Short mmCIF file of C-alpha atoms and ligand atoms in Angstrom, two decimals:
data_model
loop_
_atom_site.label_atom_id
_atom_site.label_comp_id
_atom_site.label_asym_id
_atom_site.label_seq_id
_atom_site.Cartn_x
_atom_site.Cartn_y
_atom_site.Cartn_z
CA UNK A 1 82.78 101.35 110.87
CA UNK A 2 80.51 98.83 109.20
CA UNK A 3 80.72 95.15 110.04
CA UNK A 4 82.31 94.62 106.62
CA UNK A 5 85.09 97.09 107.55
CA UNK A 6 85.70 95.23 110.81
CA UNK A 7 85.72 91.93 108.93
CA UNK A 8 88.27 93.18 106.37
CA UNK A 9 90.58 94.71 108.97
CA UNK A 10 90.45 91.67 111.23
CA UNK A 11 91.17 89.22 108.42
CA UNK A 12 94.86 88.22 108.52
CA UNK A 13 96.42 89.16 105.19
CA UNK A 14 99.71 89.55 103.33
CA UNK A 15 100.54 92.44 101.08
CA UNK A 16 102.58 91.33 98.05
CA UNK A 17 102.58 94.42 95.83
CA UNK A 18 103.62 97.66 97.49
CA UNK A 19 106.38 99.96 96.22
CA UNK A 20 107.91 101.45 99.33
CA UNK A 21 108.69 104.70 97.48
CA UNK A 22 104.96 104.79 96.70
CA UNK A 23 104.14 104.95 100.42
CA UNK A 24 105.75 108.40 100.69
CA UNK A 25 102.92 110.56 102.05
CA UNK A 26 102.92 114.28 101.15
CA UNK A 27 103.51 115.21 104.82
CA UNK A 28 106.61 112.98 104.86
CA UNK A 29 107.74 114.45 101.53
CA UNK A 30 107.79 117.89 103.16
CA UNK A 31 109.49 116.62 106.32
CA UNK A 32 112.27 114.83 104.40
CA UNK A 33 112.70 117.76 102.01
CA UNK A 34 113.15 120.11 104.98
CA UNK A 35 115.60 117.94 106.89
CA UNK A 36 117.66 117.19 103.77
CA UNK A 37 117.37 120.72 102.36
CA UNK A 38 115.97 119.45 99.05
CA UNK A 39 113.70 121.75 97.04
CA UNK A 40 110.29 120.40 96.00
CA UNK A 41 108.04 122.01 93.41
CA UNK A 42 105.01 122.25 95.74
CA UNK A 43 104.00 124.92 98.26
CA UNK A 44 101.74 122.77 100.42
CA UNK A 45 100.47 119.29 101.15
CA UNK A 46 97.20 120.27 99.45
CA UNK A 47 99.09 121.26 96.32
CA UNK A 48 100.87 117.89 96.29
CA UNK A 49 97.58 116.00 96.62
CA UNK A 50 96.06 118.11 93.85
CA UNK A 51 98.91 117.02 91.55
CA UNK A 52 97.88 113.38 92.00
CA UNK A 53 95.48 113.29 89.07
CA UNK A 54 96.89 110.85 86.56
CA UNK A 55 95.77 110.02 83.03
CA UNK A 56 97.99 106.97 82.74
CA UNK A 57 100.97 105.12 84.28
CA UNK A 58 103.58 107.55 82.93
CA UNK A 59 101.83 110.60 84.45
CA UNK A 60 102.11 108.89 87.81
CA UNK A 61 105.69 107.69 87.35
CA UNK A 62 106.91 111.23 86.57
CA UNK A 63 105.57 112.48 89.92
CA UNK A 64 106.60 109.33 91.81
CA UNK A 65 110.24 109.60 90.68
CA UNK A 66 110.27 113.33 91.47
CA UNK A 67 108.92 112.63 94.97
CA UNK A 68 111.60 110.01 95.60
CA UNK A 69 114.28 112.72 95.33
CA UNK A 70 113.63 113.74 98.95
CA UNK A 71 114.88 110.32 100.14
CA UNK A 72 118.55 110.78 100.92
CA UNK A 73 119.69 109.02 104.08
CA UNK A 74 119.51 105.60 105.69
CA UNK A 75 117.21 107.19 108.28
CA UNK A 76 114.84 108.36 105.52
CA UNK A 77 114.48 104.83 104.14
CA UNK A 78 114.06 103.46 107.65
CA UNK A 79 111.39 106.04 108.52
CA UNK A 80 109.58 105.55 105.20
CA UNK A 81 109.32 101.79 105.65
CA UNK A 82 108.46 102.08 109.35
CA UNK A 83 105.53 104.39 108.56
CA UNK A 84 104.31 101.84 106.01
CA UNK A 85 104.64 98.88 108.41
CA UNK A 86 102.85 100.79 111.20
CA UNK A 87 100.03 101.68 108.82
CA UNK A 88 99.83 98.18 107.30
CA UNK A 89 99.63 96.61 110.77
CA UNK A 90 96.46 98.66 111.41
CA UNK A 91 94.98 97.05 108.29
CA UNK A 92 95.57 93.51 109.52
CA UNK A 93 98.68 92.91 107.41
CA UNK A 94 100.79 90.21 109.09
CA UNK A 95 103.29 89.71 106.24
CA UNK A 96 104.51 92.21 103.62
CA UNK A 97 106.82 91.83 100.63
CA UNK A 98 107.93 95.33 99.78
CA UNK A 99 109.34 96.41 96.43
CA UNK A 100 112.05 99.02 96.14
CA UNK A 101 113.64 100.76 93.15
CA UNK A 102 117.39 101.05 93.86
CA UNK A 103 118.17 102.50 90.42
CA UNK A 104 116.02 105.57 91.17
CA UNK A 105 118.34 106.29 94.07
CA UNK A 106 121.66 105.11 92.66
CA UNK A 107 121.32 107.32 89.58
CA UNK A 108 121.23 110.37 91.87
CA UNK A 109 124.26 109.26 93.87
CA UNK A 110 122.62 107.46 96.82
CA UNK A 111 124.55 104.28 97.60
CA UNK A 112 122.74 100.94 97.45
CA UNK A 113 123.90 100.35 101.05
CA UNK A 114 122.07 103.47 102.29
CA UNK A 115 118.80 102.31 100.74
CA UNK A 116 118.90 98.69 101.79
CA UNK A 117 120.30 99.16 105.29
CA UNK A 118 117.52 101.64 106.07
CA UNK A 119 114.88 99.22 104.79
CA UNK A 120 116.41 96.22 106.61
CA UNK A 121 116.46 98.00 109.96
CA UNK A 122 112.76 98.89 109.53
CA UNK A 123 112.01 95.23 108.67
CA UNK A 124 113.70 94.05 111.87
CA UNK A 125 111.81 96.65 113.90
CA UNK A 126 108.43 95.71 112.38
CA UNK A 127 108.98 92.10 113.41
CA UNK A 128 109.50 93.18 117.02
CA UNK A 129 106.87 95.92 117.09
CA UNK A 130 104.01 94.21 115.24
CA UNK A 131 105.06 90.57 114.88
CA UNK A 132 104.96 91.33 111.16
CA UNK A 133 107.24 89.37 108.84
CA UNK A 134 108.46 91.14 105.73
CA UNK A 135 110.95 90.84 102.91
CA UNK A 136 112.39 92.85 100.05
CA UNK A 137 111.79 92.68 96.30
CA UNK A 138 114.45 94.52 94.31
CA UNK A 139 112.82 95.95 91.17
CA UNK A 140 114.63 96.79 87.96
CA UNK A 141 113.37 99.86 86.12
CA UNK A 142 112.32 98.59 82.72
CA UNK A 143 112.77 101.96 80.98
CA UNK A 144 116.52 101.62 81.69
CA UNK A 145 118.85 99.20 79.91
CA UNK A 146 119.67 95.58 80.55
CA UNK A 147 123.21 96.67 81.47
CA UNK A 148 121.78 99.02 84.12
CA UNK A 149 119.76 96.16 85.59
CA UNK A 150 122.91 94.00 85.74
CA UNK A 151 124.68 96.87 87.54
CA UNK A 152 121.90 97.04 90.13
CA UNK A 153 122.10 93.26 90.67
CA UNK A 154 125.86 93.57 91.06
CA UNK A 155 125.46 96.40 93.62
CA UNK A 156 123.07 94.16 95.57
CA UNK A 157 125.69 91.38 95.72
CA UNK A 158 126.57 91.65 99.43
CA UNK A 159 122.88 91.65 100.44
CA UNK A 160 121.47 88.94 98.15
CA UNK A 161 120.75 86.69 101.15
CA UNK A 162 118.48 89.44 102.53
CA UNK A 163 116.48 89.98 99.33
CA UNK A 164 113.71 87.52 98.54
CA UNK A 165 112.93 88.36 94.93
CA UNK A 166 113.60 90.43 91.85
CA UNK A 167 110.85 92.48 90.20
CA UNK A 168 110.34 94.58 87.09
CA UNK A 169 108.49 97.89 87.18
CA UNK A 170 108.21 101.38 85.60
CA UNK A 171 106.98 102.25 82.08
CA UNK A 172 105.59 99.04 80.65
CA UNK A 173 104.64 99.67 77.02
CA UNK A 174 107.72 99.54 74.78
CA UNK A 175 109.78 97.73 77.44
CA UNK A 176 108.77 94.07 77.13
CA UNK A 177 109.84 91.50 79.72
CA UNK A 178 112.13 89.70 77.26
CA UNK A 179 114.48 92.71 77.39
CA UNK A 180 115.40 91.42 80.90
CA UNK A 181 115.49 87.65 80.29
CA UNK A 182 119.25 87.34 80.87
CA UNK A 183 119.37 89.39 84.06
CA UNK A 184 116.35 87.51 85.45
CA UNK A 185 118.12 84.23 84.68
CA UNK A 186 121.20 85.52 86.50
CA UNK A 187 119.06 86.48 89.51
CA UNK A 188 117.42 83.04 89.53
CA UNK A 189 120.92 81.58 89.53
CA UNK A 190 121.49 83.43 92.83
CA UNK A 191 118.44 81.71 94.31
CA UNK A 192 116.15 84.73 94.06
CA UNK A 193 112.42 84.42 93.34
CA UNK A 194 111.06 86.38 90.38
CA UNK A 195 108.10 88.69 89.79
CA UNK A 196 107.31 91.18 87.03
CA UNK A 197 104.70 93.82 86.34
CA UNK A 198 102.88 92.66 83.22
CA UNK A 199 99.52 93.35 81.65
CA UNK A 200 98.88 96.58 83.57
CA UNK A 201 99.05 98.73 80.43
CA UNK A 202 100.99 96.27 78.30
CA UNK A 203 99.33 93.58 76.14
CA UNK A 204 98.70 89.93 77.05
CA UNK A 205 101.88 89.07 75.11
CA UNK A 206 103.89 90.73 77.90
CA UNK A 207 102.29 88.34 80.40
CA UNK A 208 103.25 85.39 78.17
CA UNK A 209 106.81 86.77 78.04
CA UNK A 210 106.94 87.13 81.83
CA UNK A 211 105.90 83.47 82.14
CA UNK A 212 107.99 81.90 79.37
CA UNK A 213 110.86 84.37 79.00
CA UNK A 214 111.42 85.42 82.62
CA UNK A 215 109.96 82.35 84.40
CA UNK A 216 108.30 84.46 87.07
CA UNK A 217 106.75 83.10 90.26
CA UNK A 218 104.06 85.82 90.30
CA UNK A 219 102.59 88.38 87.92
CA UNK A 220 102.13 91.93 89.23
CA UNK A 221 98.76 93.30 88.01
CA UNK A 222 98.01 91.01 85.04
CA UNK A 223 94.67 92.71 84.26
CA UNK A 224 95.08 92.51 80.51
CA UNK A 225 95.53 88.72 80.66
CA UNK A 226 91.71 88.73 80.61
CA UNK A 227 91.85 89.58 76.90
CA UNK A 228 93.39 86.17 76.12
CA UNK A 229 91.38 83.06 77.06
CA UNK A 230 94.30 80.69 76.48
CA UNK A 231 96.44 82.79 78.80
CA UNK A 232 93.73 82.83 81.47
CA UNK A 233 93.52 79.02 81.31
CA UNK A 234 97.28 78.75 81.63
CA UNK A 235 97.44 81.12 84.63
CA UNK A 236 94.56 79.31 86.34
CA UNK A 237 95.99 75.84 85.65
CA UNK A 238 99.40 76.84 87.05
CA UNK A 239 97.93 78.55 90.10
CA UNK A 240 99.90 81.65 89.17
CA UNK A 241 99.43 84.43 91.71
CA UNK A 242 98.32 87.79 90.32
CA UNK A 243 98.91 90.81 92.56
CA UNK A 244 95.98 93.03 91.62
CA UNK A 245 95.76 96.65 92.84
CA UNK A 246 92.21 98.02 92.53
CA UNK A 247 92.69 101.67 93.55
CA UNK A 248 95.84 101.84 91.42
CA UNK A 249 93.83 100.50 88.47
CA UNK A 250 91.28 103.25 89.03
CA UNK A 251 93.80 106.08 89.49
CA UNK A 252 95.89 105.03 86.47
CA UNK A 253 92.80 104.61 84.28
CA UNK A 254 93.30 100.87 83.75
CA UNK A 255 89.57 100.79 84.59
CA UNK A 256 87.04 103.63 84.14
CA UNK A 257 85.20 103.14 87.43
CA UNK A 258 85.70 100.96 90.50
CA UNK A 259 82.38 99.29 89.66
CA UNK A 260 84.06 97.95 86.51
CA UNK A 261 86.82 96.20 88.44
CA UNK A 262 87.21 92.58 87.25
CA UNK A 263 88.27 91.16 90.64
CA UNK A 264 85.25 88.85 90.96
CA UNK A 265 85.48 87.86 87.30
CA UNK A 266 89.09 86.88 87.95
CA UNK A 267 88.04 84.81 90.98
CA UNK A 268 85.28 83.15 88.94
CA UNK A 269 87.81 82.26 86.22
CA UNK A 270 89.85 80.41 88.84
CA UNK A 271 92.70 82.91 88.89
CA UNK A 272 94.71 83.16 92.10
CA UNK A 273 94.18 86.87 92.61
CA UNK A 274 95.27 88.98 95.56
CA UNK A 275 94.47 92.56 96.58
CA UNK A 276 97.25 95.07 97.16
CA UNK A 277 97.85 98.82 97.42
CA UNK A 278 100.72 99.34 94.87
CA UNK A 279 101.53 102.99 95.76
CA UNK A 280 99.19 103.80 98.66
CA UNK A 281 100.24 107.42 99.17
CA UNK A 282 99.52 108.21 95.53
CA UNK A 283 96.43 106.10 94.86
CA UNK A 284 94.26 107.00 97.82
CA UNK A 285 94.44 103.99 100.06
CA UNK A 286 96.27 101.25 101.91
CA UNK A 287 95.49 97.57 101.55
CA UNK A 288 92.26 97.48 103.58
CA UNK A 289 90.98 100.46 101.55
CA UNK A 290 91.58 98.37 98.42
CA UNK A 291 89.69 95.38 99.85
CA UNK A 292 86.87 97.71 100.94
CA UNK A 293 86.67 99.39 97.54
CA UNK A 294 86.16 96.14 95.62
CA UNK A 295 84.03 94.55 98.36
CA UNK A 296 81.57 97.43 98.09
CA UNK A 297 81.72 98.02 94.35
CA UNK A 298 81.49 94.36 93.38
CA UNK A 299 79.36 93.20 96.34
CA UNK A 300 81.89 90.55 97.35
CA UNK A 301 80.89 87.97 99.94
CA UNK A 302 82.96 87.33 103.05
CA UNK A 303 83.94 83.99 101.51
CA UNK A 304 85.28 85.75 98.39
CA UNK A 305 87.20 88.25 100.52
CA UNK A 306 88.66 85.39 102.57
CA UNK A 307 89.77 83.72 99.32
CA UNK A 308 91.66 86.89 98.37
CA UNK A 309 93.43 86.85 101.74
CA UNK A 310 94.17 83.11 101.47
CA UNK A 311 95.69 83.71 98.04
CA UNK A 312 97.96 86.38 99.54
CA UNK A 313 99.58 83.72 101.72
CA UNK A 314 99.56 80.93 99.15
CA UNK A 315 101.39 83.27 96.79
CA UNK A 316 103.83 84.62 99.39
CA UNK A 317 107.54 83.85 99.39
CA UNK A 318 107.34 82.17 102.79
CA UNK A 319 108.25 78.67 103.98
CA UNK A 320 105.44 76.10 103.60
CA UNK A 321 104.94 75.85 107.38
CA UNK A 322 104.49 79.61 107.71
CA UNK A 323 101.95 79.63 104.86
CA UNK A 324 100.05 76.76 106.49
CA UNK A 325 100.01 78.59 109.84
CA UNK A 326 98.63 81.77 108.23
CA UNK A 327 95.95 79.80 106.36
CA UNK A 328 94.95 78.09 109.63
CA UNK A 329 94.53 81.55 111.18
CA UNK A 330 92.16 82.53 108.38
CA UNK A 331 90.19 79.28 108.88
CA UNK A 332 89.85 80.06 112.60
CA UNK A 333 88.79 83.64 111.81
CA UNK A 334 86.15 82.46 109.35
CA UNK A 335 84.86 79.85 111.80
CA UNK A 336 84.21 82.69 114.24
CA UNK A 337 82.02 84.65 111.80
CA UNK A 338 78.33 84.62 112.54
CA UNK A 339 77.09 85.51 109.04
N1 LIG B 401 103.50 100.07 87.50
C1 LIG B 401 104.75 100.19 87.07
N2 LIG B 401 105.71 100.72 87.79
C2 LIG B 401 105.43 101.15 89.01
C3 LIG B 401 104.16 101.06 89.52
C4 LIG B 401 103.14 100.46 88.73
O1 LIG B 401 101.96 100.31 89.09
N3 LIG B 401 104.21 101.60 90.77
C5 LIG B 401 105.47 101.99 90.99
N4 LIG B 401 106.23 101.72 89.93
ZN1 LIG B 402 103.32 98.19 91.06
#
C-alpha cells in the first residue's frame, strides 16, 4: 500500500451516498438465491461480473433491480447491511447514511417491516461492532407514480422516527423532481430531511427543481450543475452538499475517463463536494477506492482529500456536537501528517 492509500484509509470519513441494494456482491447474490430458492439468470460469479458493463444509468438499473430479487427475508437485509458496514469500517468510515428502495421490495410482496427491521438490526450491530453510527434514507423510485411514493411513505409510518431522510432515485431523465413535490413536502412535515438524485444524467433544471421544488438538504451527484454558472454560484453560496460518486460516474458513462472527473474543479468552484461509492458491488469499489481513484487521476493533495472528508461530516444528518467531534478528529489526524 502506498502512503496515499494509508492516508485515505486512516482519514475519518462519512459515507452519504450508498444504496444498500447496490452493495450486493455477486457471491452474496448466489448465497441468497440458494438459501431462498430463487432462480438467477447467471451460471457463475464471473458471469455476473461480466454483465456489469453499462452504457448508461438504465442499463445498470435493469441489472440492479433484477439482483435485488434474491433479497427475501429480514436476515437477508440484515446480512446485506452488515457486510457493507464491515467493509466500510475497513475503509475508515465512521458514519454512514444508507439509502434503501422499499418499493423494489414491496412490489414483489416483501413487507416494509421485513426490509427495515433487517436494516435496523444491522445498524445497531455496527454501532457495537465498529463504533460506527449510521442512519437510513428511504428513497422513492422516480419511475413510479406520486401515488406509489405516498404509499411507501404511509408504509413507513410506524418507523418514521428511525428514518433520517427521504431520497429520490432510479431513472432520472423524464422523471423530474417536481413530480414528487407534494410527497416531499409531506415527508418534511414528518420531520424528515430531504435528498434527491439530480444532475447525474438529468439537466441542470432538475437540480434547480430539487432545490426550489423539493427543498432538499443535499443533492445526490449534481455533476451536470457544472453546466450552469448561476446554479454553481447558488450551490456554493448555500453550502449545499453534493454527494459525488466517481467510480459510478465512470461506470455509468457520466464521464469518459476517470482522468476527466471534475472533483477538483468542483472544489475550486467552492462546492461542498463529498466522495461516495453509490453502488459499490456494481461499480468496482467501496468508498476508499473512490477517494483513491480521484486522488490518483486528479493528483489531489492531502489537504484536498481532507476537505472532501470534512465535507462528508458537515453535510451529514448528525447533531452539531457530533459533527464538531468528527471534524476535530480530522484536524488531529492532519496535524499528525508529516508531509
Ligand atoms: N442513480 C439513480 N438511481 C440509482 C442509482 C443512481 O446512481 N443507484 C441506485 N439507484
Ligand atoms: Zn445513487
